[in-house]
mmCIF file of C-alpha atoms in Angstrom:
data_model
loop_
_atom_site.group_PDB
_atom_site.id
_atom_site.type_symbol
_atom_site.label_atom_id
_atom_site.label_comp_id
_atom_site.label_asym_id
_atom_site.label_seq_id
_atom_site.Cartn_x
_atom_site.Cartn_y
_atom_site.Cartn_z
ATOM 1 C CA UNK A 27 17.205 31.422 -34.287
ATOM 2 C CA UNK A 28 14.970 29.396 -31.973
ATOM 3 C CA UNK A 29 13.548 31.407 -29.103
ATOM 4 C CA UNK A 30 12.983 29.906 -25.662
ATOM 5 C CA UNK A 31 9.288 29.483 -24.759
ATOM 6 C CA UNK A 32 8.439 31.988 -22.041
ATOM 7 C CA UNK A 33 8.738 30.635 -18.447
ATOM 8 C CA UNK A 34 10.169 27.333 -19.769
ATOM 9 C CA UNK A 35 13.697 26.076 -19.092
ATOM 10 C CA UNK A 36 15.776 24.587 -21.872
ATOM 11 C CA UNK A 37 17.264 21.108 -21.388
ATOM 12 C CA UNK A 38 18.672 18.374 -23.605
ATOM 13 C CA UNK A 39 17.338 14.882 -24.359
ATOM 14 C CA UNK A 40 18.965 11.772 -25.787
ATOM 15 C CA UNK A 41 18.405 8.099 -26.569
ATOM 16 C CA UNK A 42 19.952 5.339 -24.460
ATOM 17 C CA UNK A 43 20.251 1.696 -25.481
ATOM 18 C CA UNK A 44 20.329 -1.092 -22.925
ATOM 19 C CA UNK A 45 20.351 -4.882 -22.636
ATOM 20 C CA UNK A 46 18.427 -6.173 -19.618
ATOM 21 C CA UNK A 47 19.534 -9.063 -17.404
ATOM 22 C CA UNK A 48 17.331 -11.479 -19.411
ATOM 23 C CA UNK A 49 18.944 -10.232 -22.662
ATOM 24 C CA UNK A 50 15.932 -8.168 -23.746
ATOM 25 C CA UNK A 51 16.957 -5.059 -25.644
ATOM 26 C CA UNK A 52 15.497 -1.704 -24.707
ATOM 27 C CA UNK A 53 15.581 1.853 -26.028
ATOM 28 C CA UNK A 54 14.631 4.768 -23.791
ATOM 29 C CA UNK A 55 14.312 8.475 -24.499
ATOM 30 C CA UNK A 56 15.878 10.304 -21.576
ATOM 31 C CA UNK A 57 15.498 13.917 -20.474
ATOM 32 C CA UNK A 58 18.431 15.844 -19.020
ATOM 33 C CA UNK A 59 16.771 16.550 -15.700
ATOM 34 C CA UNK A 60 20.113 17.539 -14.167
ATOM 35 C CA UNK A 61 19.768 20.838 -16.030
ATOM 36 C CA UNK A 62 16.622 21.870 -14.153
ATOM 37 C CA UNK A 63 16.252 23.632 -10.811
ATOM 38 C CA UNK A 64 13.401 21.576 -9.373
ATOM 39 C CA UNK A 65 13.236 21.619 -5.526
ATOM 40 C CA UNK A 66 14.032 18.371 -3.724
ATOM 41 C CA UNK A 67 10.486 18.246 -2.330
ATOM 42 C CA UNK A 68 9.285 17.304 -5.829
ATOM 43 C CA UNK A 69 11.814 14.537 -6.425
ATOM 44 C CA UNK A 70 11.430 11.903 -3.693
ATOM 45 C CA UNK A 71 9.762 8.619 -4.623
ATOM 46 C CA UNK A 72 10.008 5.419 -2.570
ATOM 47 C CA UNK A 73 10.159 1.787 -3.738
ATOM 48 C CA UNK A 74 9.360 -1.469 -1.959
ATOM 49 C CA UNK A 75 12.302 -2.885 -0.013
ATOM 50 C CA UNK A 76 13.765 -6.342 -0.608
ATOM 51 C CA UNK A 77 13.036 -7.221 3.024
ATOM 52 C CA UNK A 78 9.347 -6.480 2.453
ATOM 53 C CA UNK A 79 9.333 -8.648 -0.682
ATOM 54 C CA UNK A 80 10.822 -11.592 1.201
ATOM 55 C CA UNK A 81 8.332 -11.230 4.065
ATOM 56 C CA UNK A 82 5.424 -10.968 1.624
ATOM 57 C CA UNK A 83 6.490 -14.164 -0.167
ATOM 58 C CA UNK A 84 6.753 -15.899 3.214
ATOM 59 C CA UNK A 85 3.213 -14.778 4.091
ATOM 60 C CA UNK A 86 2.009 -16.046 0.703
ATOM 61 C CA UNK A 87 3.490 -19.469 1.466
ATOM 62 C CA UNK A 88 2.132 -19.630 5.022
ATOM 63 C CA UNK A 89 -1.356 -18.471 4.030
ATOM 64 C CA UNK A 90 -1.423 -20.544 0.820
ATOM 65 C CA UNK A 91 -1.877 -17.487 -1.381
ATOM 66 C CA UNK A 92 -0.928 -17.110 -5.025
ATOM 67 C CA UNK A 93 1.539 -14.580 -6.451
ATOM 68 C CA UNK A 94 1.194 -12.679 -9.705
ATOM 69 C CA UNK A 95 3.467 -10.046 -11.191
ATOM 70 C CA UNK A 96 2.829 -7.387 -13.826
ATOM 71 C CA UNK A 97 4.731 -4.574 -15.484
ATOM 72 C CA UNK A 98 2.911 -1.345 -16.343
ATOM 73 C CA UNK A 99 3.858 -0.187 -19.837
ATOM 74 C CA UNK A 100 5.194 3.340 -20.452
ATOM 75 C CA UNK A 101 4.203 4.324 -16.913
ATOM 76 C CA UNK A 102 5.780 7.783 -16.869
ATOM 77 C CA UNK A 103 4.150 8.789 -20.151
ATOM 78 C CA UNK A 104 0.704 8.392 -18.578
ATOM 79 C CA UNK A 105 1.167 11.315 -16.183
ATOM 80 C CA UNK A 106 1.434 15.027 -17.015
ATOM 81 C CA UNK A 107 4.560 16.785 -15.769
ATOM 82 C CA UNK A 108 4.552 19.920 -13.625
ATOM 83 C CA UNK A 109 8.010 20.882 -14.862
ATOM 84 C CA UNK A 110 8.187 23.569 -17.535
ATOM 85 C CA UNK A 111 10.955 22.361 -19.818
ATOM 86 C CA UNK A 112 11.707 22.239 -23.522
ATOM 87 C CA UNK A 113 14.452 21.055 -25.865
ATOM 88 C CA UNK A 114 15.484 21.139 -29.502
ATOM 89 C CA UNK A 115 14.669 17.909 -31.368
ATOM 90 C CA UNK A 116 17.739 15.960 -32.462
ATOM 91 C CA UNK A 117 18.413 13.937 -35.607
ATOM 92 C CA UNK A 118 16.415 11.015 -34.186
ATOM 93 C CA UNK A 119 13.287 13.107 -34.790
ATOM 94 C CA UNK A 120 13.712 12.817 -38.554
ATOM 95 C CA UNK A 121 11.894 15.566 -40.454
ATOM 96 C CA UNK A 122 11.163 17.327 -37.136
ATOM 97 C CA UNK A 123 14.845 17.639 -36.178
ATOM 98 C CA UNK A 124 15.767 21.146 -35.090
ATOM 99 C CA UNK A 125 12.259 22.041 -33.947
ATOM 100 C CA UNK A 126 11.485 23.167 -30.370
ATOM 101 C CA UNK A 127 9.679 20.535 -28.278
ATOM 102 C CA UNK A 128 7.809 21.183 -25.026
ATOM 103 C CA UNK A 129 7.729 18.164 -22.694
ATOM 104 C CA UNK A 130 4.173 17.518 -21.511
ATOM 105 C CA UNK A 131 4.557 14.097 -19.824
ATOM 106 C CA UNK A 132 6.746 12.815 -16.988
ATOM 107 C CA UNK A 133 9.595 11.766 -19.251
ATOM 108 C CA UNK A 134 12.304 9.577 -17.732
ATOM 109 C CA UNK A 135 15.169 11.716 -16.494
ATOM 110 C CA UNK A 136 13.086 14.624 -15.204
ATOM 111 C CA UNK A 137 13.588 15.046 -11.468
ATOM 112 C CA UNK A 138 9.899 15.071 -10.585
ATOM 113 C CA UNK A 139 8.829 12.147 -12.804
ATOM 114 C CA UNK A 140 9.190 9.429 -10.156
ATOM 115 C CA UNK A 141 7.130 11.269 -7.582
ATOM 116 C CA UNK A 142 4.460 12.329 -10.098
ATOM 117 C CA UNK A 143 4.018 8.741 -11.295
ATOM 118 C CA UNK A 144 3.871 7.322 -7.772
ATOM 119 C CA UNK A 145 1.262 9.883 -6.676
ATOM 120 C CA UNK A 146 -0.892 8.961 -9.661
ATOM 121 C CA UNK A 147 -0.585 5.229 -8.952
ATOM 122 C CA UNK A 148 -1.312 5.743 -5.241
ATOM 123 C CA UNK A 149 -4.640 7.349 -6.115
ATOM 124 C CA UNK A 150 -5.640 4.216 -8.070
ATOM 125 C CA UNK A 151 -4.517 1.823 -5.325
ATOM 126 C CA UNK A 152 -6.437 3.722 -2.631
ATOM 127 C CA UNK A 153 -9.575 4.908 -4.389
ATOM 128 C CA UNK A 154 -10.098 2.241 -7.061
ATOM 129 C CA UNK A 155 -8.802 -0.934 -5.415
ATOM 130 C CA UNK A 156 -9.401 0.079 -1.775
ATOM 131 C CA UNK A 157 -5.899 -0.807 -0.528
ATOM 132 C CA UNK A 158 -4.095 0.841 2.404
ATOM 133 C CA UNK A 159 -0.402 1.715 2.518
ATOM 134 C CA UNK A 160 1.619 -0.029 5.238
ATOM 135 C CA UNK A 161 3.225 2.135 7.931
ATOM 136 C CA UNK A 162 6.326 -0.072 7.896
ATOM 137 C CA UNK A 163 6.827 0.170 4.131
ATOM 138 C CA UNK A 164 4.701 2.665 2.144
ATOM 139 C CA UNK A 165 5.061 0.561 -1.019
ATOM 140 C CA UNK A 166 3.429 -2.474 0.581
ATOM 141 C CA UNK A 167 -0.340 -2.131 0.230
ATOM 142 C CA UNK A 168 -2.840 -4.380 2.013
ATOM 143 C CA UNK A 169 -6.567 -5.079 2.073
ATOM 144 C CA UNK A 170 -8.611 -7.320 4.383
ATOM 145 C CA UNK A 171 -10.164 -10.309 2.619
ATOM 146 C CA UNK A 172 -12.026 -13.509 3.498
ATOM 147 C CA UNK A 173 -11.444 -16.954 1.979
ATOM 148 C CA UNK A 174 -14.413 -19.072 0.839
ATOM 149 C CA UNK A 175 -14.022 -21.153 4.020
ATOM 150 C CA UNK A 176 -14.440 -18.037 6.178
ATOM 151 C CA UNK A 177 -10.757 -17.621 7.050
ATOM 152 C CA UNK A 178 -9.638 -13.996 7.197
ATOM 153 C CA UNK A 179 -6.448 -12.867 5.471
ATOM 154 C CA UNK A 180 -4.821 -9.859 3.821
ATOM 155 C CA UNK A 181 -4.322 -9.311 0.123
ATOM 156 C CA UNK A 182 -1.085 -7.475 -0.761
ATOM 157 C CA UNK A 183 0.246 -5.303 -3.556
ATOM 158 C CA UNK A 184 3.986 -4.577 -3.699
ATOM 159 C CA UNK A 185 5.106 -1.639 -5.842
ATOM 160 C CA UNK A 186 8.550 -1.085 -7.335
ATOM 161 C CA UNK A 187 8.071 1.938 -9.636
ATOM 162 C CA UNK A 188 6.000 0.292 -12.421
ATOM 163 C CA UNK A 189 6.484 -3.345 -11.349
ATOM 164 C CA UNK A 190 3.547 -4.749 -9.373
ATOM 165 C CA UNK A 191 3.346 -7.925 -7.300
ATOM 166 C CA UNK A 192 -0.148 -9.110 -6.318
ATOM 167 C CA UNK A 193 -0.532 -11.647 -3.489
ATOM 168 C CA UNK A 194 -4.046 -12.995 -2.993
ATOM 169 C CA UNK A 195 -6.327 -15.997 -3.357
ATOM 170 C CA UNK A 196 -7.060 -14.628 -6.845
ATOM 171 C CA UNK A 197 -4.144 -12.235 -7.562
ATOM 172 C CA UNK A 198 -5.112 -12.014 -11.214
ATOM 173 C CA UNK A 199 -8.194 -9.985 -10.253
ATOM 174 C CA UNK A 200 -6.111 -7.134 -8.808
ATOM 175 C CA UNK A 201 -3.866 -7.086 -11.896
ATOM 176 C CA UNK A 202 -6.894 -6.979 -14.188
ATOM 177 C CA UNK A 203 -8.368 -4.025 -12.272
ATOM 178 C CA UNK A 204 -5.042 -2.177 -12.521
ATOM 179 C CA UNK A 205 -5.043 -3.018 -16.233
ATOM 180 C CA UNK A 206 -8.286 -1.095 -16.700
ATOM 181 C CA UNK A 207 -6.453 2.129 -15.823
ATOM 182 C CA UNK A 208 -2.944 1.317 -17.075
ATOM 183 C CA UNK A 209 -1.667 -0.760 -19.962
ATOM 184 C CA UNK A 210 0.029 -3.945 -18.787
ATOM 185 C CA UNK A 211 3.014 -5.051 -20.868
ATOM 186 C CA UNK A 212 2.003 -8.043 -23.028
ATOM 187 C CA UNK A 213 3.271 -11.339 -21.666
ATOM 188 C CA UNK A 214 4.356 -9.775 -18.362
ATOM 189 C CA UNK A 215 1.330 -10.658 -16.237
ATOM 190 C CA UNK A 216 1.309 -13.962 -14.373
ATOM 191 C CA UNK A 217 3.184 -16.016 -11.770
ATOM 192 C CA UNK A 218 6.717 -14.569 -11.738
ATOM 193 C CA UNK A 219 9.835 -16.598 -12.455
ATOM 194 C CA UNK A 220 12.045 -13.519 -12.047
ATOM 195 C CA UNK A 221 11.477 -10.386 -9.979
ATOM 196 C CA UNK A 222 13.912 -7.447 -9.787
ATOM 197 C CA UNK A 223 16.689 -9.626 -11.154
ATOM 198 C CA UNK A 224 16.184 -12.534 -8.731
ATOM 199 C CA UNK A 225 14.905 -15.979 -9.737
ATOM 200 C CA UNK A 226 11.645 -17.065 -8.090
ATOM 201 C CA UNK A 227 10.430 -20.626 -7.778
ATOM 202 C CA UNK A 228 7.459 -22.096 -5.920
ATOM 203 C CA UNK A 229 8.326 -25.324 -4.116
ATOM 204 C CA UNK A 230 6.079 -27.739 -2.275
ATOM 205 C CA UNK A 231 6.904 -28.526 1.370
ATOM 206 C CA UNK A 232 5.328 -31.953 1.075
ATOM 207 C CA UNK A 233 7.750 -34.850 0.733
ATOM 208 C CA UNK A 234 7.331 -37.171 -2.189
ATOM 209 C CA UNK A 235 6.709 -40.895 -2.161
#
């Protein structure tokens, strides 16, 4: 008989299989966070609004700034969880099936994972990159910059969980700095053609001929 680790709450975990909008296949290991009694104060985590994204793209066009996107890989697994939970390994664990497992990282499905990840990312945005959170939308981050010609402007970072949009004269620089702390998904950093399920295309306002 498997005994419950002292002070830890037992939950269940399972695999989910998904096909994304661009037909990429994905497997995720999900924790049964609905079985925990975590207070609501540990669960809230905001995301950038679509209105803010549209306004930011408009600013990029008006100020002649470039846009880069990046996806942070395995974001939740970077951060330690404050929840004390455990489960019994299923058949997908192979030779370790049936063994007790204590969850140490902010596994998807735990109620506090979103907030824990965001707090960790916020520390990097503020203290490493020197950005400030907007009062209008806390997931729009800005930093005063100056173009080579002396013109002042703001650089922006838009955060949607682990998806990052960088708007700047050299947006790649911000992504590279973030990549020194987090692992960026291969092939996911660069000018975006799709963001949050919407197609993105840069068009010139100059008429041809």
